[in-house]
């Protein structure tokens, strides 16, 4: 039976949350949460030392699918991880603050 992944809507993520963004590089550069740590999903197991310390650690992707899988894996490996439901799409739709690395206004790809 699959494990339930703790999930909160993007609108309920605390302003001071510790966030791990597991999207790919091209998604990250055009728009992300200021202060988030970027480790693409496929690199998480090899980069545990790069993960931010948070209790809980909020995990985000574009729509919530990849982040749910990463949160489940992290929880199974001793972390306290929460999936950001709706991902960056919901974050952007809610008008939550974002930054980009391009010098252009941030958006979700």
Short mmCIF file of C-alpha atoms in Angstrom, two decimals:
data_model
loop_
_atom_site.label_atom_id
_atom_site.label_comp_id
_atom_site.label_asym_id
_atom_site.label_seq_id
_atom_site.Cartn_x
_atom_site.Cartn_y
_atom_site.Cartn_z
CA UNK A 1 0.00 0.00 0.00
CA UNK A 2 1.52 3.38 -1.00
CA UNK A 3 2.58 5.71 1.76
CA UNK A 4 0.58 8.91 2.17
CA UNK A 5 2.74 11.95 1.55
CA UNK A 6 2.11 14.95 3.79
CA UNK A 7 0.93 17.71 1.46
CA UNK A 8 0.04 21.38 1.94
CA UNK A 9 -1.36 23.75 -0.69
CA UNK A 10 1.09 26.36 -1.97
CA UNK A 11 -0.99 29.12 -0.36
CA UNK A 12 -0.39 27.55 3.09
CA UNK A 13 3.41 27.27 2.89
CA UNK A 14 4.78 29.50 5.67
CA UNK A 15 6.75 32.57 4.57
CA UNK A 16 9.81 31.31 6.47
CA UNK A 17 9.58 27.75 5.11
CA UNK A 18 12.71 25.87 4.09
CA UNK A 19 12.04 24.93 0.44
CA UNK A 20 13.67 22.36 -1.83
CA UNK A 21 12.89 22.87 -5.54
CA UNK A 22 13.33 19.62 -7.48
CA UNK A 23 12.59 20.95 -10.99
CA UNK A 24 15.07 20.91 -13.84
CA UNK A 25 17.55 23.74 -14.47
CA UNK A 26 15.51 25.33 -17.29
CA UNK A 27 12.45 25.52 -15.02
CA UNK A 28 14.42 26.94 -12.08
CA UNK A 29 16.14 29.80 -13.93
CA UNK A 30 12.91 31.39 -15.21
CA UNK A 31 11.14 31.45 -11.86
CA UNK A 32 11.52 30.06 -8.36
CA UNK A 33 10.87 30.81 -4.70
CA UNK A 34 13.44 33.25 -3.33
CA UNK A 35 15.70 31.43 -0.88
CA UNK A 36 14.78 27.94 -2.11
CA UNK A 37 17.49 25.34 -2.64
CA UNK A 38 17.62 23.81 -6.13
CA UNK A 39 18.45 20.12 -6.50
CA UNK A 40 16.84 18.43 -9.53
CA UNK A 41 14.80 15.33 -8.67
CA UNK A 42 17.23 12.86 -10.24
CA UNK A 43 20.14 14.27 -8.23
CA UNK A 44 18.53 14.22 -4.77
CA UNK A 45 19.84 10.79 -3.62
CA UNK A 46 23.43 11.71 -4.56
CA UNK A 47 23.26 15.23 -3.11
CA UNK A 48 21.83 14.73 0.38
CA UNK A 49 24.59 16.93 1.80
CA UNK A 50 23.29 19.80 -0.38
CA UNK A 51 19.76 19.64 1.02
CA UNK A 52 18.79 22.49 3.32
CA UNK A 53 18.03 21.71 6.93
CA UNK A 54 14.37 22.22 7.61
CA UNK A 55 11.82 20.64 9.89
CA UNK A 56 9.81 20.19 7.83
CA UNK A 57 11.45 20.55 4.44
CA UNK A 58 8.91 21.74 1.86
CA UNK A 59 9.47 20.09 -1.54
CA UNK A 60 8.18 21.78 -4.70
CA UNK A 61 8.11 21.09 -8.45
CA UNK A 62 5.92 22.46 -11.24
CA UNK A 63 2.64 20.74 -10.37
CA UNK A 64 3.26 18.53 -7.34
CA UNK A 65 3.98 15.13 -8.90
CA UNK A 66 7.76 15.02 -8.81
CA UNK A 67 7.85 16.74 -5.43
CA UNK A 68 5.43 14.15 -3.99
CA UNK A 69 7.76 11.35 -5.08
CA UNK A 70 10.81 13.14 -3.64
CA UNK A 71 8.98 13.93 -0.38
CA UNK A 72 7.96 10.27 -0.03
CA UNK A 73 11.54 9.14 -0.66
CA UNK A 74 12.93 11.68 1.81
CA UNK A 75 10.43 10.66 4.48
CA UNK A 76 11.35 6.99 3.96
CA UNK A 77 14.99 7.98 4.48
CA UNK A 78 14.64 9.83 7.76
CA UNK A 79 13.73 13.36 6.64
CA UNK A 80 10.63 15.33 7.61
CA UNK A 81 9.42 16.36 4.15
CA UNK A 82 6.15 17.91 2.99
CA UNK A 83 4.95 18.09 -0.60
CA UNK A 84 3.80 21.49 -1.88
CA UNK A 85 0.49 20.55 -3.52
CA UNK A 86 -0.10 22.22 -6.86
CA UNK A 87 3.57 23.11 -7.04
CA UNK A 88 4.92 26.28 -8.58
CA UNK A 89 1.86 26.57 -10.81
CA UNK A 90 -0.34 27.03 -7.75
CA UNK A 91 2.33 29.21 -6.11
CA UNK A 92 2.33 31.57 -9.12
CA UNK A 93 -1.49 31.55 -9.40
CA UNK A 94 -1.74 32.55 -5.73
CA UNK A 95 0.51 35.55 -6.36
CA UNK A 96 3.23 34.28 -4.03
CA UNK A 97 6.62 35.97 -4.57
CA UNK A 98 9.09 34.55 -7.07
CA UNK A 99 12.46 35.52 -8.54
CA UNK A 100 14.28 34.58 -11.74
CA UNK A 101 17.91 34.17 -12.77
CA UNK A 102 17.36 35.75 -16.18
CA UNK A 103 16.78 39.41 -15.35
CA UNK A 104 13.24 39.02 -16.72
CA UNK A 105 10.05 38.82 -14.65
CA UNK A 106 9.73 35.33 -13.13
CA UNK A 107 7.26 32.77 -14.46
CA UNK A 108 6.62 29.04 -14.14
CA UNK A 109 7.79 26.81 -17.00
#
